[in-house]
Amino acid sequence: MCRLTRKIHGDSDTTRYFKIGFEAPARSNRISDGVASQGEWPNFGSISVNGISIAPPVWNEPNTYRYHYNTWARPEEELPYTDEQLYWMRAPVAVALHKGENEVVIWKLFRRGYDRDINRQVYK
């Protein structure tokens, strides 16, 4: 399990909108954990602000587009991406921030093998 913390300063109590994502599919071969189960963030991630969990969106197509293999020369390669698969295309998530320091904690499960292959192909 990987943990990241960050402090965000707020000038007043407010609601800010953030793009939150824990994975992006490789556009060259579509390797991805896909759209998460209902009530979960993709790729077993979680996020909290000031100790309050931030709920993921309600997925239109939960548990879909999960490809843990190269899709070259396969029918899956021809499927268009949906907004749910690409976090930057989803609607931003409303997050309540308090005046002063706000602690953001992000957790991400690291799964040996699958994540190692994803990180080598996507994030380098």
PDB file of N, CA and C in Angstrom, residues 37-119:
ATOM      1  N   SER A  37     -15.551  -0.952  -9.440  1.00  0.00           N
ATOM      2  CA  SER A  37     -16.842  -1.399  -8.918  1.00  0.00           C
ATOM      3  C   SER A  37     -17.574  -0.193  -8.342  1.00  0.00           C
ATOM      4  N   GLN A  38     -18.889  -0.284  -8.268  1.00  0.00           N
ATOM      5  CA  GLN A  38     -19.679   0.796  -7.695  1.00  0.00           C
ATOM      6  C   GLN A  38     -19.234   1.052  -6.252  1.00  0.00           C
ATOM      7  N   GLY A  39     -19.008   2.308  -5.906  1.00  0.00           N
ATOM      8  CA  GLY A  39     -18.587   2.664  -4.557  1.00  0.00           C
ATOM      9  C   GLY A  39     -17.091   2.605  -4.334  1.00  0.00           C
ATOM     10  N   GLU A  40     -16.316   2.319  -5.372  1.00  0.00           N
ATOM     11  CA  GLU A  40     -14.857   2.246  -5.255  1.00  0.00           C
ATOM     12  C   GLU A  40     -14.207   3.160  -6.289  1.00  0.00           C
ATOM     13  N   TRP A  41     -13.003   3.617  -5.954  1.00  0.00           N
ATOM     14  CA  TRP A  41     -12.179   4.347  -6.909  1.00  0.00           C
ATOM     15  C   TRP A  41     -11.455   3.339  -7.788  1.00  0.00           C
ATOM     16  N   PRO A  42     -11.053   3.730  -8.996  1.00  0.00           N
ATOM     17  CA  PRO A  42     -10.294   2.798  -9.842  1.00  0.00           C
ATOM     18  C   PRO A  42      -9.001   2.347  -9.185  1.00  0.00           C
ATOM     19  N   ASN A  43      -8.623   1.141  -9.513  1.00  0.00           N
ATOM     20  CA  ASN A  43      -7.336   0.576  -9.109  1.00  0.00           C
ATOM     21  C   ASN A  43      -7.152   0.569  -7.586  1.00  0.00           C
ATOM     22  N   PHE A  44      -8.263   0.421  -6.863  1.00  0.00           N
ATOM     23  CA  PHE A  44      -8.246   0.258  -5.405  1.00  0.00           C
ATOM     24  C   PHE A  44      -7.651   1.469  -4.680  1.00  0.00           C
ATOM     25  N   GLY A  45      -7.819   2.652  -5.234  1.00  0.00           N
ATOM     26  CA  GLY A  45      -7.342   3.859  -4.587  1.00  0.00           C
ATOM     27  C   GLY A  45      -8.373   4.393  -3.603  1.00  0.00           C
ATOM     28  N   SER A  46      -7.935   5.290  -2.726  1.00  0.00           N
ATOM     29  CA  SER A  46      -8.857   5.997  -1.837  1.00  0.00           C
ATOM     30  C   SER A  46      -8.250   7.356  -1.511  1.00  0.00           C
ATOM     31  N   ILE A  47      -9.109   8.298  -1.154  1.00  0.00           N
ATOM     32  CA  ILE A  47      -8.657   9.641  -0.831  1.00  0.00           C
ATOM     33  C   ILE A  47      -9.522  10.202   0.289  1.00  0.00           C
ATOM     34  N   SER A  48      -8.890  10.911   1.202  1.00  0.00           N
ATOM     35  CA  SER A  48      -9.634  11.576   2.272  1.00  0.00           C
ATOM     36  C   SER A  48      -9.071  12.981   2.450  1.00  0.00           C
ATOM     37  N   VAL A  49      -9.937  13.873   2.912  1.00  0.00           N
ATOM     38  CA  VAL A  49      -9.540  15.240   3.229  1.00  0.00           C
ATOM     39  C   VAL A  49     -10.002  15.519   4.652  1.00  0.00           C
ATOM     40  N   ASN A  50      -9.055  15.861   5.498  1.00  0.00           N
ATOM     41  CA  ASN A  50      -9.337  16.107   6.916  1.00  0.00           C
ATOM     42  C   ASN A  50     -10.035  14.916   7.559  1.00  0.00           C
ATOM     43  N   GLY A  51      -9.632  13.714   7.166  1.00  0.00           N
ATOM     44  CA  GLY A  51     -10.183  12.498   7.750  1.00  0.00           C
ATOM     45  C   GLY A  51     -11.519  12.055   7.187  1.00  0.00           C
ATOM     46  N   ILE A  52     -12.049  12.780   6.230  1.00  0.00           N
ATOM     47  CA  ILE A  52     -13.345  12.433   5.623  1.00  0.00           C
ATOM     48  C   ILE A  52     -13.091  11.846   4.249  1.00  0.00           C
ATOM     49  N   SER A  53     -13.567  10.618   4.039  1.00  0.00           N
ATOM     50  CA  SER A  53     -13.373   9.951   2.739  1.00  0.00           C
ATOM     51  C   SER A  53     -14.125  10.685   1.646  1.00  0.00           C
ATOM     52  N   ILE A  54     -13.480  10.793   0.496  1.00  0.00           N
ATOM     53  CA  ILE A  54     -14.106  11.390  -0.679  1.00  0.00           C
ATOM     54  C   ILE A  54     -14.706  10.249  -1.501  1.00  0.00           C
ATOM     55  N   ALA A  55     -15.992  10.322  -1.713  1.00  0.00           N
ATOM     56  CA  ALA A  55     -16.684   9.244  -2.431  1.00  0.00           C
ATOM     57  C   ALA A  55     -16.387   9.320  -3.926  1.00  0.00           C
ATOM     58  N   PRO A  56     -16.230   8.156  -4.554  1.00  0.00           N
ATOM     59  CA  PRO A  56     -16.037   8.148  -6.012  1.00  0.00           C
ATOM     60  C   PRO A  56     -17.350   8.477  -6.714  1.00  0.00           C
ATOM     61  N   PRO A  57     -17.276   8.760  -8.005  1.00  0.00           N
ATOM     62  CA  PRO A  57     -18.518   9.010  -8.735  1.00  0.00           C
ATOM     63  C   PRO A  57     -19.362   7.737  -8.821  1.00  0.00           C
ATOM     64  N   VAL A  58     -20.607   7.912  -9.171  1.00  0.00           N
ATOM     65  CA  VAL A  58     -21.461   6.762  -9.471  1.00  0.00           C
ATOM     66  C   VAL A  58     -21.141   6.369 -10.901  1.00  0.00           C
ATOM     67  N   TRP A  59     -20.656   5.148 -11.073  1.00  0.00           N
ATOM     68  CA  TRP A  59     -20.220   4.695 -12.390  1.00  0.00           C
ATOM     69  C   TRP A  59     -21.407   4.272 -13.246  1.00  0.00           C
ATOM     70  N   ASN A  60     -21.378   4.651 -14.525  1.00  0.00           N
ATOM     71  CA  ASN A  60     -22.395   4.192 -15.478  1.00  0.00           C
ATOM     72  C   ASN A  60     -22.119   2.765 -15.929  1.00  0.00           C
ATOM     73  N   GLU A  61     -20.847   2.392 -15.993  1.00  0.00           N
ATOM     74  CA  GLU A  61     -20.458   1.055 -16.445  1.00  0.00           C
ATOM     75  C   GLU A  61     -19.459   0.438 -15.463  1.00  0.00           C
ATOM     76  N   PRO A  62     -19.894   0.099 -14.246  1.00  0.00           N
ATOM     77  CA  PRO A  62     -18.939  -0.452 -13.278  1.00  0.00           C
ATOM     78  C   PRO A  62     -18.400  -1.806 -13.737  1.00  0.00           C
ATOM     79  N   ASN A  63     -17.169  -2.097 -13.317  1.00  0.00           N
ATOM     80  CA  ASN A  63     -16.518  -3.388 -13.603  1.00  0.00           C
ATOM     81  C   ASN A  63     -16.384  -3.686 -15.096  1.00  0.00           C
ATOM     82  N   THR A  64     -16.091  -2.672 -15.880  1.00  0.00           N
ATOM     83  CA  THR A  64     -15.929  -2.892 -17.321  1.00  0.00           C
ATOM     84  C   THR A  64     -14.559  -2.400 -17.790  1.00  0.00           C
ATOM     85  N   TYR A  65     -14.203  -2.759 -18.993  1.00  0.00           N
ATOM     86  CA  TYR A  65     -12.974  -2.320 -19.667  1.00  0.00           C
ATOM     87  C   TYR A  65     -11.716  -2.717 -18.900  1.00  0.00           C
ATOM     88  N   ARG A  66     -11.755  -3.851 -18.240  1.00  0.00           N
ATOM     89  CA  ARG A  66     -10.609  -4.334 -17.468  1.00  0.00           C
ATOM     90  C   ARG A  66      -9.794  -5.271 -18.364  1.00  0.00           C
ATOM     91  N   TYR A  67      -8.618  -4.793 -18.768  1.00  0.00           N
ATOM     92  CA  TYR A  67      -7.740  -5.574 -19.637  1.00  0.00           C
ATOM     93  C   TYR A  67      -6.366  -5.659 -19.000  1.00  0.00           C
ATOM     94  N   HIS A  68      -6.002  -6.810 -18.544  1.00  0.00           N
ATOM     95  CA  HIS A  68      -4.678  -7.022 -17.939  1.00  0.00           C
ATOM     96  C   HIS A  68      -3.779  -7.749 -18.932  1.00  0.00           C
ATOM     97  N   TYR A  69      -3.974  -7.454 -20.198  1.00  0.00           N
ATOM     98  CA  TYR A  69      -3.190  -8.068 -21.266  1.00  0.00           C
ATOM     99  C   TYR A  69      -3.147  -7.089 -22.438  1.00  0.00           C
ATOM    100  N   ASN A  70      -2.187  -7.253 -23.306  1.00  0.00           N
ATOM    101  CA  ASN A  70      -2.122  -6.418 -24.509  1.00  0.00           C
ATOM    102  C   ASN A  70      -3.311  -6.727 -25.400  1.00  0.00           C
ATOM    103  N   THR A  71      -3.906  -5.700 -25.935  1.00  0.00           N
ATOM    104  CA  THR A  71      -5.074  -5.897 -26.792  1.00  0.00           C
ATOM    105  C   THR A  71      -4.745  -5.731 -28.276  1.00  0.00           C
ATOM    106  N   TRP A  72      -3.467  -5.755 -28.619  1.00  0.00           N
ATOM    107  CA  TRP A  72      -3.104  -5.617 -30.024  1.00  0.00           C
ATOM    108  C   TRP A  72      -3.758  -6.718 -30.841  1.00  0.00           C
ATOM    109  N   ALA A  73      -4.280  -6.349 -31.987  1.00  0.00           N
ATOM    110  CA  ALA A  73      -4.899  -7.290 -32.933  1.00  0.00           C
ATOM    111  C   ALA A  73      -6.046  -8.065 -32.294  1.00  0.00           C
ATOM    112  N   ARG A  74      -6.737  -7.444 -31.352  1.00  0.00           N
ATOM    113  CA  ARG A  74      -7.904  -8.050 -30.721  1.00  0.00           C
ATOM    114  C   ARG A  74      -9.075  -7.088 -30.871  1.00  0.00           C
ATOM    115  N   PRO A  75     -10.299  -7.587 -30.796  1.00  0.00           N
ATOM    116  CA  PRO A  75     -11.463  -6.693 -30.942  1.00  0.00           C
ATOM    117  C   PRO A  75     -11.491  -5.549 -29.915  1.00  0.00           C
ATOM    118  N   GLU A  76     -10.968  -5.789 -28.711  1.00  0.00           N
ATOM    119  CA  GLU A  76     -10.997  -4.752 -27.681  1.00  0.00           C
ATOM    120  C   GLU A  76     -10.254  -3.487 -28.109  1.00  0.00           C
ATOM    121  N   GLU A  77      -9.261  -3.633 -28.972  1.00  0.00           N
ATOM    122  CA  GLU A  77      -8.459  -2.491 -29.419  1.00  0.00           C
ATOM    123  C   GLU A  77      -9.305  -1.474 -30.182  1.00  0.00           C
ATOM    124  N   GLU A  78     -10.405  -1.919 -30.756  1.00  0.00           N
ATOM    125  CA  GLU A  78     -11.246  -1.049 -31.572  1.00  0.00           C
ATOM    126  C   GLU A  78     -12.346  -0.352 -30.780  1.00  0.00           C
ATOM    127  N   LEU A  79     -12.494  -0.690 -29.499  1.00  0.00           N
ATOM    128  CA  LEU A  79     -13.526  -0.042 -28.689  1.00  0.00           C
ATOM    129  C   LEU A  79     -13.120   1.395 -28.386  1.00  0.00           C
ATOM    130  N   PRO A  80     -14.018   2.348 -28.563  1.00  0.00           N
ATOM    131  CA  PRO A  80     -13.664   3.727 -28.211  1.00  0.00           C
ATOM    132  C   PRO A  80     -13.576   3.870 -26.693  1.00  0.00           C
ATOM    133  N   TYR A  81     -12.720   4.765 -26.223  1.00  0.00           N
ATOM    134  CA  TYR A  81     -12.646   5.042 -24.794  1.00  0.00           C
ATOM    135  C   TYR A  81     -13.901   5.785 -24.367  1.00  0.00           C
ATOM    136  N   THR A  82     -14.306   5.558 -23.129  1.00  0.00           N
ATOM    137  CA  THR A  82     -15.430   6.296 -22.557  1.00  0.00           C
ATOM    138  C   THR A  82     -14.886   7.311 -21.564  1.00  0.00           C
ATOM    139  N   ASP A  83     -15.688   8.304 -21.231  1.00  0.00           N
ATOM    140  CA  ASP A  83     -15.246   9.323 -20.282  1.00  0.00           C
ATOM    141  C   ASP A  83     -14.903   8.723 -18.930  1.00  0.00           C
ATOM    142  N   GLU A  84     -15.595   7.647 -18.543  1.00  0.00           N
ATOM    143  CA  GLU A  84     -15.315   7.031 -17.245  1.00  0.00           C
ATOM    144  C   GLU A  84     -13.922   6.414 -17.175  1.00  0.00           C
ATOM    145  N   GLN A  85     -13.403   5.960 -18.288  1.00  0.00           N
ATOM    146  CA  GLN A  85     -12.086   5.334 -18.301  1.00  0.00           C
ATOM    147  C   GLN A  85     -10.954   6.349 -18.131  1.00  0.00           C
ATOM    148  N   LEU A  86     -11.193   7.581 -18.500  1.00  0.00           N
ATOM    149  CA  LEU A  86     -10.161   8.618 -18.491  1.00  0.00           C
ATOM    150  C   LEU A  86     -10.517   9.661 -17.447  1.00  0.00           C
ATOM    151  N   TYR A  87      -9.770   9.690 -16.330  1.00  0.00           N
ATOM    152  CA  TYR A  87     -10.152  10.556 -15.210  1.00  0.00           C
ATOM    153  C   TYR A  87     -10.238  12.026 -15.617  1.00  0.00           C
ATOM    154  N   TRP A  88      -9.457  12.459 -16.567  1.00  0.00           N
ATOM    155  CA  TRP A  88      -9.478  13.874 -16.944  1.00  0.00           C
ATOM    156  C   TRP A  88     -10.719  14.227 -17.759  1.00  0.00           C
ATOM    157  N   MET A  89     -11.483  13.220 -18.182  1.00  0.00           N
ATOM    158  CA  MET A  89     -12.729  13.462 -18.912  1.00  0.00           C
ATOM    159  C   MET A  89     -13.948  13.411 -17.984  1.00  0.00           C
ATOM    160  N   ARG A  90     -13.780  12.880 -16.775  1.00  0.00           N
ATOM    161  CA  ARG A  90     -14.896  12.811 -15.831  1.00  0.00           C
ATOM    162  C   ARG A  90     -15.142  14.188 -15.217  1.00  0.00           C
ATOM    163  N   ALA A  91     -16.323  14.365 -14.676  1.00  0.00           N
ATOM    164  CA  ALA A  91     -16.638  15.617 -13.974  1.00  0.00           C
ATOM    165  C   ALA A  91     -15.751  15.725 -12.741  1.00  0.00           C
ATOM    166  N   PRO A  92     -15.315  16.933 -12.398  1.00  0.00           N
ATOM    167  CA  PRO A  92     -14.505  17.087 -11.192  1.00  0.00           C
ATOM    168  C   PRO A  92     -15.327  16.735  -9.942  1.00  0.00           C
ATOM    169  N   VAL A  93     -14.610  16.351  -8.895  1.00  0.00           N
ATOM    170  CA  VAL A  93     -15.228  15.942  -7.637  1.00  0.00           C
ATOM    171  C   VAL A  93     -15.217  17.118  -6.670  1.00  0.00           C
ATOM    172  N   ALA A  94     -16.364  17.399  -6.053  1.00  0.00           N
ATOM    173  CA  ALA A  94     -16.462  18.479  -5.069  1.00  0.00           C
ATOM    174  C   ALA A  94     -15.802  18.047  -3.766  1.00  0.00           C
ATOM    175  N   VAL A  95     -14.900  18.887  -3.246  1.00  0.00           N
ATOM    176  CA  VAL A  95     -14.191  18.603  -2.000  1.00  0.00           C
ATOM    177  C   VAL A  95     -14.316  19.825  -1.094  1.00  0.00           C
ATOM    178  N   ALA A  96     -14.810  19.589   0.124  1.00  0.00           N
ATOM    179  CA  ALA A  96     -14.947  20.675   1.096  1.00  0.00           C
ATOM    180  C   ALA A  96     -13.595  20.934   1.752  1.00  0.00           C
ATOM    181  N   LEU A  97     -13.170  22.190   1.732  1.00  0.00           N
ATOM    182  CA  LEU A  97     -11.936  22.608   2.393  1.00  0.00           C
ATOM    183  C   LEU A  97     -12.279  23.602   3.492  1.00  0.00           C
ATOM    184  N   HIS A  98     -11.571  23.488   4.614  1.00  0.00           N
ATOM    185  CA  HIS A  98     -11.764  24.402   5.732  1.00  0.00           C
ATOM    186  C   HIS A  98     -10.767  25.546   5.635  1.00  0.00           C
ATOM    187  N   LYS A  99     -11.043  26.615   6.351  1.00  0.00           N
ATOM    188  CA  LYS A  99     -10.092  27.703   6.445  1.00  0.00           C
ATOM    189  C   LYS A  99      -8.853  27.180   7.175  1.00  0.00           C
ATOM    190  N   GLY A 100      -7.677  27.488   6.652  1.00  0.00           N
ATOM    191  CA  GLY A 100      -6.426  27.011   7.238  1.00  0.00           C
ATOM    192  C   GLY A 100      -5.921  25.768   6.526  1.00  0.00           C
ATOM    193  N   GLU A 101      -5.168  24.956   7.256  1.00  0.00           N
ATOM    194  CA  GLU A 101      -4.551  23.756   6.670  1.00  0.00           C
ATOM    195  C   GLU A 101      -5.564  22.615   6.532  1.00  0.00           C
ATOM    196  N   ASN A 102      -5.540  21.965   5.385  1.00  0.00           N
ATOM    197  CA  ASN A 102      -6.361  20.799   5.108  1.00  0.00           C
ATOM    198  C   ASN A 102      -5.432  19.661   4.736  1.00  0.00           C
ATOM    199  N   GLU A 103      -5.586  18.519   5.400  1.00  0.00           N
ATOM    200  CA  GLU A 103      -4.720  17.380   5.110  1.00  0.00           C
ATOM    201  C   GLU A 103      -5.410  16.444   4.130  1.00  0.00           C
ATOM    202  N   VAL A 104      -4.728  16.188   3.016  1.00  0.00           N
ATOM    203  CA  VAL A 104      -5.208  15.257   2.002  1.00  0.00           C
ATOM    204  C   VAL A 104      -4.362  13.983   2.119  1.00  0.00           C
ATOM    205  N   VAL A 105      -5.031  12.838   2.206  1.00  0.00           N
ATOM    206  CA  VAL A 105      -4.332  11.554   2.273  1.00  0.00           C
ATOM    207  C   VAL A 105      -4.849  10.686   1.134  1.00  0.00           C
ATOM    208  N   ILE A 106      -3.913  10.209   0.325  1.00  0.00           N
ATOM    209  CA  ILE A 106      -4.245   9.343  -0.806  1.00  0.00           C
ATOM    210  C   ILE A 106      -3.598   7.989  -0.565  1.00  0.00           C
ATOM    211  N   TRP A 107      -4.386   6.942  -0.716  1.00  0.00           N
ATOM    212  CA  TRP A 107      -3.896   5.565  -0.588  1.00  0.00           C
ATOM    213  C   TRP A 107      -4.056   4.875  -1.925  1.00  0.00           C
ATOM    214  N   LYS A 108      -3.079   4.066  -2.271  1.00  0.00           N
ATOM    215  CA  LYS A 108      -3.146   3.290  -3.510  1.00  0.00           C
ATOM    216  C   LYS A 108      -2.533   1.926  -3.253  1.00  0.00           C
ATOM    217  N   LEU A 109      -3.286   0.900  -3.545  1.00  0.00           N
ATOM    218  CA  LEU A 109      -2.793  -0.458  -3.413  1.00  0.00           C
ATOM    219  C   LEU A 109      -1.808  -0.745  -4.531  1.00  0.00           C
ATOM    220  N   PHE A 110      -0.656  -1.252  -4.186  1.00  0.00           N
ATOM    221  CA  PHE A 110       0.338  -1.638  -5.186  1.00  0.00           C
ATOM    222  C   PHE A 110       0.297  -3.148  -5.308  1.00  0.00           C
ATOM    223  N   ARG A 111      -0.077  -3.629  -6.485  1.00  0.00           N
ATOM    224  CA  ARG A 111      -0.189  -5.072  -6.699  1.00  0.00           C
ATOM    225  C   ARG A 111       0.964  -5.526  -7.564  1.00  0.00           C
ATOM    226  N   ARG A 112       1.766  -6.379  -7.018  1.00  0.00           N
ATOM    227  CA  ARG A 112       2.960  -6.874  -7.709  1.00  0.00           C
ATOM    228  C   ARG A 112       2.572  -7.498  -9.052  1.00  0.00           C
ATOM    229  N   GLY A 113       3.354  -7.227 -10.036  1.00  0.00           N
ATOM    230  CA  GLY A 113       3.117  -7.793 -11.360  1.00  0.00           C
ATOM    231  C   GLY A 113       2.310  -6.847 -12.214  1.00  0.00           C
ATOM    232  N   TYR A 114       1.011  -6.722 -11.934  1.00  0.00           N
ATOM    233  CA  TYR A 114       0.148  -5.881 -12.761  1.00  0.00           C
ATOM    234  C   TYR A 114       0.593  -4.424 -12.711  1.00  0.00           C
ATOM    235  N   ASP A 115       0.719  -3.843 -11.519  1.00  0.00           N
ATOM    236  CA  ASP A 115       1.128  -2.444 -11.414  1.00  0.00           C
ATOM    237  C   ASP A 115       2.537  -2.232 -11.933  1.00  0.00           C
ATOM    238  N   ARG A 116       3.408  -3.197 -11.719  1.00  0.00           N
ATOM    239  CA  ARG A 116       4.778  -3.063 -12.219  1.00  0.00           C
ATOM    240  C   ARG A 116       4.739  -2.940 -13.740  1.00  0.00           C
ATOM    241  N   ASP A 117       3.943  -3.778 -14.405  1.00  0.00           N
ATOM    242  CA  ASP A 117       3.847  -3.709 -15.855  1.00  0.00           C
ATOM    243  C   ASP A 117       3.201  -2.410 -16.315  1.00  0.00           C
ATOM    244  N   ILE A 118       2.162  -1.978 -15.612  1.00  0.00           N
ATOM    245  CA  ILE A 118       1.497  -0.720 -15.955  1.00  0.00           C
ATOM    246  C   ILE A 118       2.474   0.445 -15.803  1.00  0.00           C
ATOM    247  N   ASN A 119       3.184   0.491 -14.673  1.00  0.00           N
ATOM    248  CA  ASN A 119       4.096   1.607 -14.442  1.00  0.00           C
ATOM    249  C   ASN A 119       5.197   1.633 -15.487  1.00  0.00           C
TER     250      ASN A 119
END
